[in-house]
C-alpha cells in the first residue's frame, strides 16, 4: 500500500480519542456538550447523545454519529487533510490509516476531516472506538439504532446482529458513508478476517474507512493507504 508522510507539528487541542478531547456546544436542541472526555467516560452515554431522534418519526438522512464536538482551536495539518481528501475517492471503497505515535493528533485530524466532509456533502458519517471489542460493539449498536436495524432479541443473537450492521454498510441502503474506527491499536483484534473486530469491519464496494492507529501491522492487515 502507498504511504504518505507529513509533518504533524503545529497547534491543536485535544489528544487521543481515549483520553482528553476538548468539546464545545450545549445540550439544547439535541446538541452534545462533551466538555472534556476521559478514559472513564461512559461511551454508551456519548453515542446515545449523538443520536438525533424525534419520537417515533423515522430517522432522516444523512446519518451522523460523531461523538466529539468540532475543535474550534484546530489549526494547521492542511497537508494531512488534503491527503485524506485525495484518498477518499468518490467511487469505490477506500481504506485509510492515520498511523503514528500516541498523542500525535490522529484523532483530531480525523475529526476535522469528517466535519469538513459533513459540511460539504450529504454522506453518512459514523464513528466507533476500535480500542477493544466491547467498545467497538457498543458503537456498532449505536449505528444500528440510528439507521433502525432491529436489535438482537437475545445475547445469543448478538453476533448475527453485528454482522447485519456490517452487511448494511456493504449494501445499497447505506449510500455514501464514512466510518472512523478510532484507536485501532490492538493487533489481535485486527489480525485476520476472523479476528474479533476485523470480522465486523465492512468491505467493498462503497464507503470510506478511516482507522487511527499506532500499529503499522493493523494498517497493513486492513489493506489501508497509510498516512
GROMACS .gro file of C-alpha atoms in nm:
model
  227
    1UNK     CA    1   0.000   0.000   0.000
    2UNK     CA    2   0.111   0.358  -0.058
    3UNK     CA    3   0.237   0.562   0.233
    4UNK     CA    4   0.210   0.938   0.274
    5UNK     CA    5   0.435   1.112   0.523
    6UNK     CA    6   0.374   1.462   0.653
    7UNK     CA    7   0.484   1.690   0.933
    8UNK     CA    8   0.221   1.696   1.209
    9UNK     CA    9   0.375   1.977   1.411
   10UNK     CA   10   0.162   2.278   1.494
   11UNK     CA   11  -0.102   2.386   1.739
   12UNK     CA   12  -0.412   2.187   1.818
   13UNK     CA   13  -0.608   2.093   2.125
   14UNK     CA   14  -0.711   1.751   2.233
   15UNK     CA   15  -0.546   1.415   2.232
   16UNK     CA   16  -0.623   1.055   2.151
   17UNK     CA   17  -0.991   0.960   2.146
   18UNK     CA   18  -0.944   0.751   2.460
   19UNK     CA   19  -0.815   1.046   2.656
   20UNK     CA   20  -0.881   1.420   2.671
   21UNK     CA   21  -1.060   1.594   2.386
   22UNK     CA   22  -1.184   1.950   2.409
   23UNK     CA   23  -1.553   1.989   2.332
   24UNK     CA   24  -1.792   2.275   2.282
   25UNK     CA   25  -2.162   2.329   2.238
   26UNK     CA   26  -2.460   2.273   2.462
   27UNK     CA   27  -2.728   2.020   2.534
   28UNK     CA   28  -3.014   2.218   2.384
   29UNK     CA   29  -3.182   2.101   2.064
   30UNK     CA   30  -3.002   1.769   2.078
   31UNK     CA   31  -2.655   1.926   2.056
   32UNK     CA   32  -2.397   1.737   2.255
   33UNK     CA   33  -2.173   1.904   2.511
   34UNK     CA   34  -1.886   1.668   2.583
   35UNK     CA   35  -1.668   1.910   2.777
   36UNK     CA   36  -1.354   1.708   2.836
   37UNK     CA   37  -1.371   1.336   2.776
   38UNK     CA   38  -1.152   1.094   2.964
   39UNK     CA   39  -1.100   0.719   2.977
   40UNK     CA   40  -1.371   0.681   3.240
   41UNK     CA   41  -1.638   0.833   3.016
   42UNK     CA   42  -1.938   0.610   2.952
   43UNK     CA   43  -1.931   0.573   2.575
   44UNK     CA   44  -2.287   0.446   2.573
   45UNK     CA   45  -2.395   0.785   2.702
   46UNK     CA   46  -2.185   0.958   2.434
   47UNK     CA   47  -2.331   0.756   2.149
   48UNK     CA   48  -2.683   0.799   2.282
   49UNK     CA   49  -2.630   1.173   2.294
   50UNK     CA   50  -2.523   1.173   1.931
   51UNK     CA   51  -2.845   1.022   1.801
   52UNK     CA   52  -3.093   1.278   1.678
   53UNK     CA   53  -3.425   1.100   1.713
   54UNK     CA   54  -3.759   1.271   1.739
   55UNK     CA   55  -4.020   1.047   1.893
   56UNK     CA   56  -4.125   0.765   1.663
   57UNK     CA   57  -4.054   0.953   1.343
   58UNK     CA   58  -3.828   0.769   1.103
   59UNK     CA   59  -3.464   0.877   1.128
   60UNK     CA   60  -3.375   1.117   0.849
   61UNK     CA   61  -3.063   1.117   0.636
   62UNK     CA   62  -2.784   1.194   0.632
   63UNK     CA   63  -2.699   0.981   0.933
   64UNK     CA   64  -2.439   1.137   1.158
   65UNK     CA   65  -2.280   0.985   1.469
   66UNK     CA   66  -1.977   1.194   1.562
   67UNK     CA   67  -1.922   1.169   1.939
   68UNK     CA   68  -1.694   1.471   1.970
   69UNK     CA   69  -1.764   1.836   1.905
   70UNK     CA   70  -1.558   2.010   1.640
   71UNK     CA   71  -1.235   2.151   1.777
   72UNK     CA   72  -1.250   2.525   1.715
   73UNK     CA   73  -0.880   2.556   1.805
   74UNK     CA   74  -0.763   2.307   1.544
   75UNK     CA   75  -0.507   2.471   1.317
   76UNK     CA   76  -0.260   2.356   1.055
   77UNK     CA   77  -0.248   1.999   0.923
   78UNK     CA   78  -0.369   2.116   0.584
   79UNK     CA   79  -0.142   1.869   0.404
   80UNK     CA   80  -0.285   1.578   0.604
   81UNK     CA   81  -0.646   1.686   0.548
   82UNK     CA   82  -0.567   1.724   0.178
   83UNK     CA   83  -0.415   1.374   0.173
   84UNK     CA   84  -0.732   1.233   0.328
   85UNK     CA   85  -0.946   1.411   0.072
   86UNK     CA   86  -0.732   1.283  -0.212
   87UNK     CA   87  -0.751   0.923  -0.090
   88UNK     CA   88  -1.127   0.935  -0.027
   89UNK     CA   89  -1.228   0.874  -0.386
   90UNK     CA   90  -1.599   0.924  -0.460
   91UNK     CA   91  -1.638   0.588  -0.637
   92UNK     CA   92  -1.536   0.258  -0.485
   93UNK     CA   93  -1.419   0.152  -0.141
   94UNK     CA   94  -1.145   0.342   0.043
   95UNK     CA   95  -0.940   0.221   0.340
   96UNK     CA   96  -0.710   0.475   0.502
   97UNK     CA   97  -0.498   0.462   0.818
   98UNK     CA   98  -0.378   0.765   1.009
   99UNK     CA   99  -0.074   0.600   1.164
  100UNK     CA  100   0.152   0.750   1.430
  101UNK     CA  101   0.255   0.765   1.793
  102UNK     CA  102   0.001   0.817   2.068
  103UNK     CA  103  -0.076   1.184   2.121
  104UNK     CA  104   0.036   1.286   1.772
  105UNK     CA  105  -0.308   1.417   1.677
  106UNK     CA  106  -0.452   1.131   1.470
  107UNK     CA  107  -0.799   1.155   1.626
  108UNK     CA  108  -0.809   1.532   1.588
  109UNK     CA  109  -0.714   1.510   1.220
  110UNK     CA  110  -0.985   1.251   1.155
  111UNK     CA  111  -1.234   1.464   1.347
  112UNK     CA  112  -1.158   1.777   1.147
  113UNK     CA  113  -1.182   1.581   0.822
  114UNK     CA  114  -1.526   1.436   0.899
  115UNK     CA  115  -1.662   1.776   1.000
  116UNK     CA  116  -1.534   1.924   0.676
  117UNK     CA  117  -1.686   1.632   0.485
  118UNK     CA  118  -2.017   1.676   0.666
  119UNK     CA  119  -2.031   2.042   0.568
  120UNK     CA  120  -1.955   1.969   0.203
  121UNK     CA  121  -2.172   1.665   0.130
  122UNK     CA  122  -2.470   1.465   0.248
  123UNK     CA  123  -2.279   1.141   0.307
  124UNK     CA  124  -2.349   0.934   0.619
  125UNK     CA  125  -2.077   0.964   0.884
  126UNK     CA  126  -2.019   0.726   1.174
  127UNK     CA  127  -1.754   0.699   1.444
  128UNK     CA  128  -1.674   0.398   1.663
  129UNK     CA  129  -1.399   0.312   1.907
  130UNK     CA  130  -1.154   0.041   1.799
  131UNK     CA  131  -0.988   0.018   2.140
  132UNK     CA  132  -1.144  -0.311   2.240
  133UNK     CA  133  -1.421  -0.542   2.126
  134UNK     CA  134  -1.680  -0.423   2.377
  135UNK     CA  135  -1.638  -0.059   2.283
  136UNK     CA  136  -1.650  -0.140   1.914
  137UNK     CA  137  -1.968  -0.343   1.956
  138UNK     CA  138  -2.125  -0.065   2.157
  139UNK     CA  139  -2.051   0.177   1.874
  140UNK     CA  140  -2.198  -0.062   1.619
  141UNK     CA  141  -2.509  -0.092   1.834
  142UNK     CA  142  -2.546   0.286   1.828
  143UNK     CA  143  -2.526   0.278   1.449
  144UNK     CA  144  -2.793   0.009   1.433
  145UNK     CA  145  -3.026   0.220   1.646
  146UNK     CA  146  -2.960   0.527   1.433
  147UNK     CA  147  -3.029   0.353   1.100
  148UNK     CA  148  -3.305   0.142   1.256
  149UNK     CA  149  -3.168  -0.208   1.222
  150UNK     CA  150  -3.373  -0.428   1.461
  151UNK     CA  151  -3.186  -0.502   1.783
  152UNK     CA  152  -3.093  -0.856   1.881
  153UNK     CA  153  -3.361  -1.012   2.100
  154UNK     CA  154  -3.115  -1.226   2.296
  155UNK     CA  155  -2.745  -1.232   2.375
  156UNK     CA  156  -2.703  -1.544   2.160
  157UNK     CA  157  -2.815  -1.346   1.856
  158UNK     CA  158  -2.563  -1.066   1.907
  159UNK     CA  159  -2.311  -1.199   1.656
  160UNK     CA  160  -2.571  -1.215   1.381
  161UNK     CA  161  -2.695  -0.870   1.479
  162UNK     CA  162  -2.346  -0.721   1.447
  163UNK     CA  163  -2.292  -0.893   1.113
  164UNK     CA  164  -2.621  -0.746   0.992
  165UNK     CA  165  -2.477  -0.399   1.056
  166UNK     CA  166  -2.171  -0.493   0.852
  167UNK     CA  167  -2.399  -0.610   0.570
  168UNK     CA  168  -2.593  -0.284   0.589
  169UNK     CA  169  -2.271  -0.091   0.523
  170UNK     CA  170  -2.192  -0.321   0.232
  171UNK     CA  171  -2.539  -0.299   0.077
  172UNK     CA  172  -2.709  -0.030  -0.131
  173UNK     CA  173  -2.916   0.109   0.159
  174UNK     CA  174  -2.609   0.263   0.323
  175UNK     CA  175  -2.540   0.501   0.035
  176UNK     CA  176  -2.222   0.707   0.058
  177UNK     CA  177  -2.061   0.672   0.401
  178UNK     CA  178  -1.753   0.735   0.614
  179UNK     CA  179  -1.675   0.514   0.915
  180UNK     CA  180  -1.397   0.618   1.152
  181UNK     CA  181  -1.251   0.340   1.367
  182UNK     CA  182  -1.059   0.533   1.631
  183UNK     CA  183  -0.769   0.393   1.836
  184UNK     CA  184  -0.745   0.066   1.644
  185UNK     CA  185  -0.424  -0.027   1.824
  186UNK     CA  186  -0.470  -0.387   1.941
  187UNK     CA  187  -0.325  -0.604   1.666
  188UNK     CA  188  -0.503  -0.918   1.790
  189UNK     CA  189  -0.840  -0.756   1.722
  190UNK     CA  190  -0.744  -0.690   1.359
  191UNK     CA  191  -0.507  -0.981   1.286
  192UNK     CA  192  -0.722  -1.162   1.029
  193UNK     CA  193  -1.069  -1.191   0.880
  194UNK     CA  194  -1.191  -1.389   1.181
  195UNK     CA  195  -1.040  -1.161   1.446
  196UNK     CA  196  -1.286  -1.010   1.698
  197UNK     CA  197  -1.316  -0.668   1.534
  198UNK     CA  198  -1.180  -0.732   1.185
  199UNK     CA  199  -1.463  -0.974   1.104
  200UNK     CA  200  -1.712  -0.691   1.158
  201UNK     CA  201  -1.532  -0.426   0.952
  202UNK     CA  202  -1.723  -0.353   0.629
  203UNK     CA  203  -1.569  -0.442   0.294
  204UNK     CA  204  -1.648  -0.300  -0.053
  205UNK     CA  205  -1.789  -0.196  -0.289
  206UNK     CA  206  -1.851   0.152  -0.144
  207UNK     CA  207  -1.773   0.377   0.150
  208UNK     CA  208  -1.463   0.504   0.327
  209UNK     CA  209  -1.297   0.354   0.633
  210UNK     CA  210  -1.057   0.569   0.834
  211UNK     CA  211  -0.851   0.399   1.104
  212UNK     CA  212  -0.649   0.589   1.361
  213UNK     CA  213  -0.380   0.356   1.489
  214UNK     CA  214  -0.037   0.331   1.646
  215UNK     CA  215   0.012  -0.007   1.477
  216UNK     CA  216   0.167  -0.040   1.135
  217UNK     CA  217   0.051  -0.402   1.137
  218UNK     CA  218  -0.315  -0.302   1.177
  219UNK     CA  219  -0.283  -0.068   0.879
  220UNK     CA  220  -0.122  -0.345   0.676
  221UNK     CA  221  -0.375  -0.614   0.773
  222UNK     CA  222  -0.664  -0.383   0.686
  223UNK     CA  223  -0.505  -0.307   0.347
  224UNK     CA  224  -0.501   0.066   0.415
  225UNK     CA  225  -0.339   0.352   0.237
  226UNK     CA  226  -0.122   0.485   0.518
  227UNK     CA  227  -0.075   0.849   0.613
   0.00000   0.00000   0.00000
